[in-house]
Amino acid sequence: MTLRLAQRTEGVTQSEIRKMTLECNKVGGVNLSQGVCDLEVPPVLREALKQAVDEGFNTYTRFDGLDSLRHAIAGDLKARHGWQVDPEREVVVTVGSTGAFMAACLALLDPGDEVLLPEPYYGYHRNCLRALGGVAVPVRHQAPFDIDFDALRAALTPRTRAIMACTPANPTGKVWTRAELEALRDLAVEHDLFVFTDEIYEHFVYDGREHVPPATIEGLGERTITLSGFSKTYAITGWRIGYLVAPAQVAEKISYFVDIAYVCAPSVLQEAVARALAELPPSYYQQICADHLAKRDQVCDALRAADLPPHVPQGSYYVLADVSRLPGATSKERVMHLLRTSGVASVPGSAFFEDPRAGDHLARFCYAKKDADLQRACEALREMAG
Ligand code: PLP
């Protein structure tokens, strides 16, 4: 082809996760690669959507979202965390938390600005930064993935503008502790950095740990862009409803980029989510957490039985396992071997590291799956033992 593409296309490719889904479909395997979450959508939400369609929520909304949803989000944050946010000026509804991150990067980062990403990282964070001209600076973390502040400090340069705190994290399942968030605050204040968070798995936190939104740490709120959404909590990854919370002046600027990129999130879907968020009781969230804890334990047991030792996650719904005993020189070869021999699809560890060889001993398994599928996958893994 002679037509020239933009330089930013270099190095931006289809995610390894989507590729594994295609490979899995070819062999009719059980897909524990993509975090699509094929669980039931809460009936309250489905009903709310039908009503919103009948009631005619058909037009553009304000670019920062419907009043009903911004207010429901603010009410939810107040109820769960005692966190007081202004729904008129500090909450922006977006097309997924992915859309929130993109708009936030457009508003906050200039080309060449560096953002520290604890590694292993979620590939979209890196790719989004890269697509927009920012520089993702991976900072290697070792299991059990406690935050290594020495390593973060060592990675700082005069171009560092922000740090990403993904909690609970994909792919590690790491849940940042209050003490870590306070240390993050100290670092951010000292070096005048923004903090991007990604709290999309906030309801999936296990073993008595708590999810602490970084913005609720004293002195961190004024420099934090909180990203979250409903894809995982309500099993609606395809609805694309997310949001961000930021200080008013920052939120306003970010909203302009939401407007430029896609005007607003789909109105009927916003209204449906607003109603579900206002109506669903705490027990709904406790139940999804308990269900996923049981799934975590089930898949970790099966991985142990298969001699693929898991790094037991503190939160989220993924587990990294050590697959170094499987034949193959790379993580891709190892997960392809696993798929061929057991019918279980996972994501090669290399997808979560800058250095393509760094994750060769790892694979990521998603356990947000229907019981029957997870059961099938676990049985297949157990059969691999030895
Ligand atoms: N953030 C993380 C850490 C994720 O793992 C995912 C999906 O896998 C997303 C964001 C996507 O969120 P959304 O559907 O709100 O764009």
mmCIF file of C-alpha atoms and ligand atoms in Angstrom:
data_model
loop_
_atom_site.group_PDB
_atom_site.id
_atom_site.type_symbol
_atom_site.label_atom_id
_atom_site.label_comp_id
_atom_site.label_asym_id
_atom_site.label_seq_id
_atom_site.Cartn_x
_atom_site.Cartn_y
_atom_site.Cartn_z
ATOM 1 C CA MET A 1 0.000 0.000 0.000
ATOM 2 C CA THR A 2 1.337 3.457 -0.845
ATOM 3 C CA LEU A 3 -1.057 5.456 1.313
ATOM 4 C CA ARG A 4 0.708 6.540 4.470
ATOM 5 C CA LEU A 5 -0.799 5.745 7.862
ATOM 6 C CA ALA A 6 -0.259 7.883 10.949
ATOM 7 C CA GLN A 7 2.869 7.129 12.943
ATOM 8 C CA ARG A 8 0.739 6.388 15.969
ATOM 9 C CA THR A 9 -0.446 3.168 14.320
ATOM 10 C CA GLU A 10 3.046 1.716 14.743
ATOM 11 C CA GLY A 11 3.098 -0.764 17.587
ATOM 12 C CA VAL A 12 -0.676 -0.585 18.148
ATOM 13 C CA THR A 13 -2.067 -4.008 17.265
ATOM 14 C CA GLN A 14 -5.059 -6.206 18.006
ATOM 15 C CA SER A 15 -4.900 -7.213 21.632
ATOM 16 C CA GLU A 16 -3.535 -10.662 22.411
ATOM 17 C CA ILE A 17 -6.739 -11.248 24.367
ATOM 18 C CA ARG A 18 -8.949 -10.882 21.313
ATOM 19 C CA LYS A 19 -6.574 -13.103 19.327
ATOM 20 C CA MET A 20 -6.898 -15.865 21.913
ATOM 21 C CA THR A 21 -10.674 -15.607 21.730
ATOM 22 C CA LEU A 22 -10.483 -16.243 17.973
ATOM 23 C CA GLU A 23 -8.154 -19.230 18.525
ATOM 24 C CA CYS A 24 -10.507 -20.586 21.179
ATOM 25 C CA ASN A 25 -13.529 -20.312 18.890
ATOM 26 C CA LYS A 26 -11.664 -22.265 16.185
ATOM 27 C CA VAL A 27 -11.308 -25.298 18.461
ATOM 28 C CA GLY A 28 -14.605 -24.869 20.367
ATOM 29 C CA GLY A 29 -12.695 -24.500 23.647
ATOM 30 C CA VAL A 30 -13.675 -22.866 26.942
ATOM 31 C CA ASN A 31 -12.700 -19.240 26.790
ATOM 32 C CA LEU A 32 -10.999 -18.110 29.971
ATOM 33 C CA SER A 33 -9.084 -15.464 28.052
ATOM 34 C CA GLN A 34 -11.342 -12.454 27.521
ATOM 35 C CA GLY A 35 -12.897 -10.653 30.505
ATOM 36 C CA VAL A 36 -16.290 -10.585 28.831
ATOM 37 C CA CYS A 37 -18.181 -11.822 31.884
ATOM 38 C CA ASP A 38 -21.033 -13.954 30.578
ATOM 39 C CA LEU A 39 -23.008 -13.838 33.809
ATOM 40 C CA GLU A 40 -26.647 -12.806 34.222
ATOM 41 C CA VAL A 41 -27.574 -9.148 33.833
ATOM 42 C CA PRO A 42 -29.592 -8.115 36.934
ATOM 43 C CA PRO A 43 -33.349 -8.329 36.130
ATOM 44 C CA VAL A 44 -33.899 -4.840 37.605
ATOM 45 C CA LEU A 45 -31.532 -3.464 34.997
ATOM 46 C CA ARG A 46 -33.151 -5.328 32.111
ATOM 47 C CA GLU A 47 -36.578 -4.049 33.151
ATOM 48 C CA ALA A 48 -35.245 -0.538 33.577
ATOM 49 C CA LEU A 49 -33.903 -0.637 30.028
ATOM 50 C CA LYS A 50 -37.261 -1.709 28.599
ATOM 51 C CA GLN A 51 -38.947 1.119 30.475
ATOM 52 C CA ALA A 52 -36.367 3.656 29.357
ATOM 53 C CA VAL A 53 -36.943 2.600 25.739
ATOM 54 C CA ASP A 54 -40.717 2.928 26.129
ATOM 55 C CA GLU A 55 -40.383 6.265 27.879
ATOM 56 C CA GLY A 56 -38.383 7.633 24.958
ATOM 57 C CA PHE A 57 -34.873 8.435 26.173
ATOM 58 C CA ASN A 58 -33.814 8.937 22.592
ATOM 59 C CA THR A 59 -31.954 12.201 22.302
ATOM 60 C CA TYR A 60 -28.430 13.325 23.013
ATOM 61 C CA THR A 61 -27.801 13.816 26.690
ATOM 62 C CA ARG A 62 -25.586 16.462 28.248
ATOM 63 C CA PHE A 63 -22.068 15.448 27.229
ATOM 64 C CA ASP A 64 -21.254 14.672 30.858
ATOM 65 C CA GLY A 65 -24.311 12.431 31.091
ATOM 66 C CA LEU A 66 -27.913 12.339 32.281
ATOM 67 C CA ASP A 67 -28.740 14.039 35.579
ATOM 68 C CA SER A 68 -30.258 10.809 36.847
ATOM 69 C CA LEU A 69 -27.049 8.829 36.322
ATOM 70 C CA ARG A 70 -24.637 11.478 37.606
ATOM 71 C CA HIS A 71 -26.755 11.819 40.735
ATOM 72 C CA ALA A 72 -27.067 8.048 41.179
ATOM 73 C CA ILE A 73 -23.259 7.716 40.898
ATOM 74 C CA ALA A 74 -22.714 10.462 43.471
ATOM 75 C CA GLY A 75 -25.269 8.808 45.779
ATOM 76 C CA ASP A 76 -23.559 5.452 45.420
ATOM 77 C CA LEU A 77 -20.095 6.848 46.221
ATOM 78 C CA LYS A 78 -21.491 8.663 49.259
ATOM 79 C CA ALA A 79 -23.317 5.571 50.511
ATOM 80 C CA ARG A 80 -20.416 3.163 50.060
ATOM 81 C CA HIS A 81 -17.429 5.303 50.903
ATOM 82 C CA GLY A 82 -18.789 8.453 52.565
ATOM 83 C CA TRP A 83 -17.252 10.201 49.559
ATOM 84 C CA GLN A 84 -18.992 13.480 48.746
ATOM 85 C CA VAL A 85 -18.755 14.365 45.047
ATOM 86 C CA ASP A 86 -20.662 17.081 43.187
ATOM 87 C CA PRO A 87 -22.819 15.350 40.545
ATOM 88 C CA GLU A 88 -23.130 18.599 38.597
ATOM 89 C CA ARG A 89 -19.437 19.377 38.267
ATOM 90 C CA GLU A 90 -17.269 16.422 39.240
ATOM 91 C CA VAL A 91 -18.901 13.368 37.620
ATOM 92 C CA VAL A 92 -18.707 12.627 33.886
ATOM 93 C CA VAL A 93 -20.557 9.693 32.312
ATOM 94 C CA THR A 94 -18.527 8.071 29.540
ATOM 95 C CA VAL A 95 -18.561 5.268 26.982
ATOM 96 C CA GLY A 96 -17.028 2.701 29.303
ATOM 97 C CA SER A 97 -14.144 3.383 31.607
ATOM 98 C CA THR A 98 -12.080 2.962 28.439
ATOM 99 C CA GLY A 99 -13.752 6.058 26.986
ATOM 100 C CA ALA A 100 -13.134 7.840 30.281
ATOM 101 C CA PHE A 101 -9.407 7.090 30.190
ATOM 102 C CA MET A 102 -9.089 8.220 26.594
ATOM 103 C CA ALA A 103 -10.857 11.535 27.247
ATOM 104 C CA ALA A 104 -8.796 12.066 30.414
ATOM 105 C CA CYS A 105 -5.534 11.440 28.546
ATOM 106 C CA LEU A 106 -6.568 13.875 25.815
ATOM 107 C CA ALA A 107 -7.284 16.558 28.387
ATOM 108 C CA LEU A 108 -4.254 16.032 30.618
ATOM 109 C CA LEU A 109 -1.307 14.771 28.606
ATOM 110 C CA ASP A 110 0.893 16.381 25.993
ATOM 111 C CA PRO A 111 2.891 14.276 23.530
ATOM 112 C CA GLY A 112 5.901 12.804 25.326
ATOM 113 C CA ASP A 113 4.369 13.067 28.798
ATOM 114 C CA GLU A 114 5.164 9.977 30.825
ATOM 115 C CA VAL A 115 2.773 7.886 32.894
ATOM 116 C CA LEU A 116 4.074 5.223 35.273
ATOM 117 C CA LEU A 117 2.275 1.895 34.891
ATOM 118 C CA PRO A 118 2.880 -0.839 37.460
ATOM 119 C CA GLU A 119 3.757 -3.928 35.386
ATOM 120 C CA PRO A 120 2.308 -6.462 34.651
ATOM 121 C CA TYR A 121 -0.248 -3.968 33.334
ATOM 122 C CA TYR A 122 -3.593 -3.922 31.563
ATOM 123 C CA GLY A 123 -2.659 -3.578 27.893
ATOM 124 C CA TYR A 124 -5.339 -1.006 27.087
ATOM 125 C CA HIS A 125 -3.721 1.444 29.497
ATOM 126 C CA ARG A 126 -0.449 1.194 27.667
ATOM 127 C CA ASN A 127 -2.029 1.219 24.218
ATOM 128 C CA CYS A 128 -4.286 4.164 24.943
ATOM 129 C CA LEU A 129 -1.341 6.218 26.175
ATOM 130 C CA ARG A 130 0.676 5.212 23.177
ATOM 131 C CA ALA A 131 -2.108 5.965 20.705
ATOM 132 C CA LEU A 132 -2.425 9.473 22.102
ATOM 133 C CA GLY A 133 1.275 10.297 22.054
ATOM 134 C CA GLY A 134 1.880 9.753 25.750
ATOM 135 C CA VAL A 135 4.643 7.491 27.002
ATOM 136 C CA ALA A 136 3.714 4.482 29.111
ATOM 137 C CA VAL A 137 6.582 3.768 31.502
ATOM 138 C CA PRO A 138 6.231 0.209 32.800
ATOM 139 C CA VAL A 139 7.511 -0.352 36.334
ATOM 140 C CA ARG A 140 8.105 -4.046 36.991
ATOM 141 C CA HIS A 141 6.428 -5.599 40.049
ATOM 142 C CA GLN A 142 7.028 -9.055 41.423
ATOM 143 C CA ALA A 143 4.460 -11.434 42.922
ATOM 144 C CA PRO A 144 2.607 -10.910 45.252
ATOM 145 C CA PHE A 145 2.575 -7.525 43.496
ATOM 146 C CA ASP A 146 2.808 -5.217 46.501
ATOM 147 C CA ILE A 147 3.495 -1.711 45.243
ATOM 148 C CA ASP A 148 7.217 -1.109 44.919
ATOM 149 C CA PHE A 149 7.674 2.577 45.690
ATOM 150 C CA ASP A 150 11.449 2.406 45.243
ATOM 151 C CA ALA A 151 10.913 1.163 41.710
ATOM 152 C CA LEU A 152 8.283 3.837 41.039
ATOM 153 C CA ARG A 153 10.620 6.561 42.332
ATOM 154 C CA ALA A 154 13.476 5.211 40.242
ATOM 155 C CA ALA A 155 11.295 5.509 37.130
ATOM 156 C CA LEU A 156 10.472 9.206 37.659
ATOM 157 C CA THR A 157 11.849 11.712 35.143
ATOM 158 C CA PRO A 158 11.135 15.399 34.540
ATOM 159 C CA ARG A 159 8.520 14.252 31.969
ATOM 160 C CA THR A 160 6.554 12.117 34.455
ATOM 161 C CA ARG A 161 3.032 13.518 34.716
ATOM 162 C CA ALA A 162 0.965 10.754 36.256
ATOM 163 C CA ILE A 163 0.814 7.326 37.850
ATOM 164 C CA MET A 164 -1.787 4.661 37.121
ATOM 165 C CA ALA A 165 -3.321 2.917 40.127
ATOM 166 C CA CYS A 166 -5.445 0.021 38.900
ATOM 167 C CA THR A 167 -7.174 -1.395 41.971
ATOM 168 C CA PRO A 168 -8.234 -4.182 42.052
ATOM 169 C CA ALA A 169 -5.816 -4.795 39.226
ATOM 170 C CA ASN A 170 -6.022 -6.665 35.991
ATOM 171 C CA PRO A 171 -4.112 -8.977 35.485
ATOM 172 C CA THR A 172 -2.558 -9.399 38.960
ATOM 173 C CA GLY A 173 -5.631 -9.071 41.194
ATOM 174 C CA LYS A 174 -3.612 -6.726 43.404
ATOM 175 C CA VAL A 175 -5.736 -4.543 45.727
ATOM 176 C CA TRP A 176 -3.902 -1.389 46.816
ATOM 177 C CA THR A 177 -3.884 -1.020 50.606
ATOM 178 C CA ARG A 178 -4.629 2.209 52.431
ATOM 179 C CA ALA A 179 -0.947 2.428 53.405
ATOM 180 C CA GLU A 180 0.086 2.066 49.758
ATOM 181 C CA LEU A 181 -2.379 4.747 48.732
ATOM 182 C CA GLU A 182 -0.982 7.091 51.367
ATOM 183 C CA ALA A 183 2.505 6.455 50.039
ATOM 184 C CA LEU A 184 1.130 7.117 46.536
ATOM 185 C CA ARG A 185 -0.260 10.425 47.796
ATOM 186 C CA ASP A 186 3.132 11.399 49.205
ATOM 187 C CA LEU A 187 4.842 10.568 45.931
ATOM 188 C CA ALA A 188 2.231 12.369 43.831
ATOM 189 C CA VAL A 189 2.333 15.496 45.997
ATOM 190 C CA GLU A 190 6.121 15.575 46.125
ATOM 191 C CA HIS A 191 6.432 15.357 42.332
ATOM 192 C CA ASP A 192 3.215 17.176 41.429
ATOM 193 C CA LEU A 193 1.687 14.249 39.558
ATOM 194 C CA PHE A 194 -1.819 13.307 38.560
ATOM 195 C CA VAL A 195 -3.107 9.886 39.541
ATOM 196 C CA PHE A 196 -5.278 7.921 37.144
ATOM 197 C CA THR A 197 -7.161 5.130 38.811
ATOM 198 C CA ASP A 198 -8.975 2.207 37.262
ATOM 199 C CA GLU A 199 -11.545 0.814 39.677
ATOM 200 C CA ILE A 200 -13.667 -1.201 37.268
ATOM 201 C CA TYR A 201 -13.324 -4.280 39.552
ATOM 202 C CA GLU A 202 -14.154 -2.352 42.747
ATOM 203 C CA HIS A 203 -16.864 -4.821 43.781
ATOM 204 C CA PHE A 204 -14.606 -7.866 43.412
ATOM 205 C CA VAL A 205 -12.402 -7.763 46.521
ATOM 206 C CA TYR A 206 -11.778 -10.891 48.592
ATOM 207 C CA ASP A 207 -10.671 -12.283 51.947
ATOM 208 C CA GLY A 208 -11.804 -9.343 54.084
ATOM 209 C CA ARG A 209 -9.898 -6.721 52.108
ATOM 210 C CA GLU A 210 -11.592 -3.406 51.358
ATOM 211 C CA HIS A 211 -11.665 -1.369 48.203
ATOM 212 C CA VAL A 212 -10.391 2.112 49.006
ATOM 213 C CA PRO A 213 -10.968 4.628 46.211
ATOM 214 C CA PRO A 214 -7.645 6.475 45.968
ATOM 215 C CA ALA A 215 -9.457 9.828 45.687
ATOM 216 C CA THR A 216 -10.793 9.380 49.234
ATOM 217 C CA ILE A 217 -7.270 9.503 50.681
ATOM 218 C CA GLU A 218 -6.683 12.921 52.173
ATOM 219 C CA GLY A 219 -4.666 15.107 49.812
ATOM 220 C CA LEU A 220 -5.098 12.755 46.831
ATOM 221 C CA GLY A 221 -8.600 13.737 45.643
ATOM 222 C CA GLU A 222 -7.468 17.025 44.115
ATOM 223 C CA ARG A 223 -5.026 15.265 41.770
ATOM 224 C CA THR A 224 -6.928 12.047 41.038
ATOM 225 C CA ILE A 225 -8.975 11.066 38.005
ATOM 226 C CA THR A 226 -11.136 8.156 39.154
ATOM 227 C CA LEU A 227 -12.189 5.809 36.369
ATOM 228 C CA SER A 228 -14.867 3.188 36.786
ATOM 229 C CA GLY A 229 -18.028 1.857 35.207
ATOM 230 C CA PHE A 230 -20.713 -0.796 35.126
ATOM 231 C CA SER A 231 -19.372 -3.305 32.582
ATOM 232 C CA LYS A 232 -18.212 -5.783 35.182
ATOM 233 C CA THR A 233 -20.553 -5.031 38.083
ATOM 234 C CA TYR A 234 -23.690 -5.594 36.007
ATOM 235 C CA ALA A 235 -22.190 -7.975 33.405
ATOM 236 C CA ILE A 236 -22.865 -5.454 30.622
ATOM 237 C CA THR A 237 -19.489 -5.144 28.929
ATOM 238 C CA GLY A 238 -21.208 -4.391 25.618
ATOM 239 C CA TRP A 239 -23.386 -1.564 26.924
ATOM 240 C CA ARG A 240 -20.375 0.698 27.313
ATOM 241 C CA ILE A 241 -21.462 2.768 30.311
ATOM 242 C CA GLY A 242 -18.662 4.094 32.503
ATOM 243 C CA TYR A 243 -17.767 7.266 34.335
ATOM 244 C CA LEU A 244 -15.012 9.330 35.826
ATOM 245 C CA VAL A 245 -14.788 11.574 38.853
ATOM 246 C CA ALA A 246 -12.327 14.467 38.905
ATOM 247 C CA PRO A 247 -11.941 17.936 40.403
ATOM 248 C CA ALA A 248 -14.478 20.282 38.750
ATOM 249 C CA GLN A 249 -12.089 22.254 36.509
ATOM 250 C CA VAL A 250 -10.433 19.044 35.303
ATOM 251 C CA ALA A 251 -13.759 17.240 34.820
ATOM 252 C CA GLU A 252 -15.025 20.136 32.723
ATOM 253 C CA LYS A 253 -12.068 19.963 30.337
ATOM 254 C CA ILE A 254 -12.277 16.182 30.095
ATOM 255 C CA SER A 255 -15.993 16.483 29.237
ATOM 256 C CA TYR A 256 -15.145 18.561 26.180
ATOM 257 C CA PHE A 257 -13.155 15.625 24.853
ATOM 258 C CA VAL A 258 -16.015 13.235 25.583
ATOM 259 C CA ASP A 259 -18.149 15.572 23.509
ATOM 260 C CA ILE A 260 -15.638 15.717 20.645
ATOM 261 C CA ALA A 261 -15.069 11.960 20.638
ATOM 262 C CA TYR A 262 -18.633 10.677 20.838
ATOM 263 C CA VAL A 263 -21.001 13.448 22.069
ATOM 264 C CA CYS A 264 -22.430 11.377 24.914
ATOM 265 C CA ALA A 265 -22.974 7.813 26.090
ATOM 266 C CA PRO A 266 -26.167 6.129 24.784
ATOM 267 C CA SER A 267 -29.115 7.754 26.542
ATOM 268 C CA VAL A 268 -31.428 4.768 27.168
ATOM 269 C CA LEU A 269 -28.542 2.783 28.584
ATOM 270 C CA GLN A 270 -27.551 5.640 30.871
ATOM 271 C CA GLU A 271 -31.105 5.892 32.199
ATOM 272 C CA ALA A 272 -31.386 2.141 32.767
ATOM 273 C CA VAL A 273 -28.103 2.025 34.673
ATOM 274 C CA ALA A 274 -29.172 5.059 36.748
ATOM 275 C CA ARG A 275 -32.316 3.246 37.869
ATOM 276 C CA ALA A 276 -30.518 -0.002 38.664
ATOM 277 C CA LEU A 277 -27.816 1.825 40.580
ATOM 278 C CA ALA A 278 -30.419 3.619 42.674
ATOM 279 C CA GLU A 279 -32.446 0.445 43.258
ATOM 280 C CA LEU A 280 -30.077 -2.491 43.716
ATOM 281 C CA PRO A 281 -29.451 -3.227 47.405
ATOM 282 C CA PRO A 282 -25.989 -3.825 48.949
ATOM 283 C CA SER A 283 -26.793 -7.556 48.984
ATOM 284 C CA TYR A 284 -26.560 -7.630 45.159
ATOM 285 C CA TYR A 285 -22.941 -6.493 45.313
ATOM 286 C CA GLN A 286 -22.118 -8.784 48.241
ATOM 287 C CA GLN A 287 -23.497 -11.711 46.269
ATOM 288 C CA ILE A 288 -21.493 -11.095 43.095
ATOM 289 C CA CYS A 289 -18.387 -10.784 45.230
ATOM 290 C CA ALA A 290 -19.121 -14.040 47.079
ATOM 291 C CA ASP A 291 -19.902 -15.829 43.809
ATOM 292 C CA HIS A 292 -16.601 -14.724 42.293
ATOM 293 C CA LEU A 293 -14.666 -15.666 45.404
ATOM 294 C CA ALA A 294 -16.008 -19.218 45.026
ATOM 295 C CA LYS A 295 -15.047 -19.195 41.340
ATOM 296 C CA ARG A 296 -11.580 -17.891 42.221
ATOM 297 C CA ASP A 297 -11.044 -20.734 44.643
ATOM 298 C CA GLN A 298 -12.381 -23.296 42.197
ATOM 299 C CA VAL A 299 -10.056 -22.225 39.402
ATOM 300 C CA CYS A 300 -7.041 -21.817 41.723
ATOM 301 C CA ASP A 301 -7.573 -25.363 43.034
ATOM 302 C CA ALA A 302 -7.749 -26.713 39.498
ATOM 303 C CA LEU A 303 -4.590 -24.824 38.511
ATOM 304 C CA ARG A 304 -2.762 -26.248 41.527
ATOM 305 C CA ALA A 305 -3.953 -29.729 40.598
ATOM 306 C CA ALA A 306 -2.637 -29.166 37.069
ATOM 307 C CA ASP A 307 0.702 -28.117 38.533
ATOM 308 C CA LEU A 308 0.263 -24.605 37.167
ATOM 309 C CA PRO A 309 0.712 -22.674 40.450
ATOM 310 C CA PRO A 310 -1.632 -19.669 40.701
ATOM 311 C CA HIS A 311 -0.776 -16.246 42.151
ATOM 312 C CA VAL A 312 -3.988 -16.125 44.180
ATOM 313 C CA PRO A 313 -5.672 -12.788 43.368
ATOM 314 C CA GLN A 314 -6.817 -10.394 46.116
ATOM 315 C CA GLY A 315 -9.488 -8.939 43.840
ATOM 316 C CA SER A 316 -10.751 -8.639 40.219
ATOM 317 C CA TYR A 317 -11.672 -11.828 38.366
ATOM 318 C CA TYR A 318 -8.411 -12.944 36.814
ATOM 319 C CA VAL A 319 -5.645 -15.178 38.015
ATOM 320 C CA LEU A 320 -2.068 -15.305 36.793
ATOM 321 C CA ALA A 321 -0.618 -18.792 36.907
ATOM 322 C CA ASP A 322 2.889 -20.104 36.412
ATOM 323 C CA VAL A 323 2.815 -22.109 33.186
ATOM 324 C CA SER A 324 6.565 -22.584 32.855
ATOM 325 C CA ARG A 325 6.243 -26.368 33.070
ATOM 326 C CA LEU A 326 4.297 -26.459 29.787
ATOM 327 C CA PRO A 327 6.217 -27.119 26.572
ATOM 328 C CA GLY A 328 7.079 -24.065 24.507
ATOM 329 C CA ALA A 329 9.671 -21.319 24.406
ATOM 330 C CA THR A 330 7.269 -18.416 24.867
ATOM 331 C CA SER A 331 4.075 -17.781 26.801
ATOM 332 C CA LYS A 332 2.197 -17.750 23.499
ATOM 333 C CA GLU A 333 3.461 -21.233 22.639
ATOM 334 C CA ARG A 334 2.584 -22.442 26.129
ATOM 335 C CA VAL A 335 -0.982 -21.145 26.097
ATOM 336 C CA MET A 336 -1.471 -22.557 22.593
ATOM 337 C CA HIS A 337 -0.274 -25.927 23.898
ATOM 338 C CA LEU A 338 -2.737 -25.630 26.760
ATOM 339 C CA LEU A 339 -5.556 -24.768 24.378
ATOM 340 C CA ARG A 340 -4.723 -27.690 22.050
ATOM 341 C CA THR A 341 -4.422 -30.252 24.811
ATOM 342 C CA SER A 342 -7.109 -29.143 27.275
ATOM 343 C CA GLY A 343 -9.429 -26.872 25.276
ATOM 344 C CA VAL A 344 -8.897 -24.087 27.825
ATOM 345 C CA ALA A 345 -8.004 -20.668 26.404
ATOM 346 C CA SER A 346 -5.964 -18.244 28.482
ATOM 347 C CA VAL A 347 -3.934 -15.131 27.733
ATOM 348 C CA PRO A 348 -0.153 -15.368 27.307
ATOM 349 C CA GLY A 349 1.741 -13.518 30.023
ATOM 350 C CA SER A 350 3.603 -11.513 27.374
ATOM 351 C CA ALA A 351 0.413 -9.452 26.856
ATOM 352 C CA PHE A 352 1.032 -7.719 30.173
ATOM 353 C CA PHE A 353 4.703 -6.761 29.823
ATOM 354 C CA GLU A 354 6.669 -4.367 27.645
ATOM 355 C CA ASP A 355 9.517 -6.856 27.250
ATOM 356 C CA PRO A 356 7.902 -9.650 25.191
ATOM 357 C CA ARG A 357 9.929 -12.305 27.068
ATOM 358 C CA ALA A 358 9.202 -11.063 30.593
ATOM 359 C CA GLY A 359 5.881 -12.865 30.953
ATOM 360 C CA ASP A 360 6.941 -16.146 29.363
ATOM 361 C CA HIS A 361 6.247 -18.118 32.548
ATOM 362 C CA LEU A 362 2.747 -16.714 32.991
ATOM 363 C CA ALA A 363 -0.783 -17.087 31.649
ATOM 364 C CA ARG A 364 -3.928 -15.249 32.742
ATOM 365 C CA PHE A 365 -7.214 -17.057 33.336
ATOM 366 C CA CYS A 366 -10.537 -15.187 33.660
ATOM 367 C CA TYR A 367 -13.005 -16.852 36.010
ATOM 368 C CA ALA A 368 -16.064 -14.620 35.469
ATOM 369 C CA LYS A 369 -17.716 -17.510 33.689
ATOM 370 C CA LYS A 370 -20.939 -19.449 34.001
ATOM 371 C CA ASP A 371 -20.658 -22.323 36.476
ATOM 372 C CA ALA A 372 -20.988 -25.014 33.787
ATOM 373 C CA ASP A 373 -18.209 -23.504 31.640
ATOM 374 C CA LEU A 374 -15.911 -22.991 34.587
ATOM 375 C CA GLN A 375 -16.581 -26.538 35.721
ATOM 376 C CA ARG A 376 -15.681 -27.851 32.266
ATOM 377 C CA ALA A 377 -12.488 -25.793 32.214
ATOM 378 C CA CYS A 378 -11.500 -26.925 35.719
ATOM 379 C CA GLU A 379 -12.074 -30.577 34.863
ATOM 380 C CA ALA A 380 -9.956 -30.208 31.730
ATOM 381 C CA LEU A 381 -7.180 -28.564 33.754
ATOM 382 C CA ARG A 382 -7.258 -31.304 36.383
ATOM 383 C CA GLU A 383 -6.903 -33.911 33.657
ATOM 384 C CA MET A 384 -3.614 -32.296 32.683
ATOM 385 C CA ALA A 385 -2.032 -33.059 36.038
ATOM 386 C CA GLY A 386 1.434 -34.593 35.990
HETATM 387 N N1 PLP B 1 -10.129 -1.547 32.987
HETATM 388 C C1 PLP B 1 -9.691 -2.773 33.219
HETATM 389 C C2 PLP B 1 -8.594 -2.968 34.217
HETATM 390 C C3 PLP B 1 -10.238 -3.866 32.542
HETATM 391 O O1 PLP B 1 -9.780 -5.096 32.780
HETATM 392 C C4 PLP B 1 -11.271 -3.654 31.606
HETATM 393 C C5 PLP B 1 -11.853 -4.776 30.833
HETATM 394 O O2 PLP B 1 -11.352 -5.846 30.759
HETATM 395 C C6 PLP B 1 -11.699 -2.360 31.393
HETATM 396 C C7 PLP B 1 -11.114 -1.329 32.096
HETATM 397 C C8 PLP B 1 -12.770 -2.057 30.403
HETATM 398 O O3 PLP B 1 -13.784 -1.346 31.028
HETATM 399 P P1 PLP B 1 -14.977 -0.710 30.227
HETATM 400 O O4 PLP B 1 -15.825 -1.800 29.714
HETATM 401 O O5 PLP B 1 -15.670 0.127 31.271
HETATM 402 O O6 PLP B 1 -14.404 0.143 29.150
#
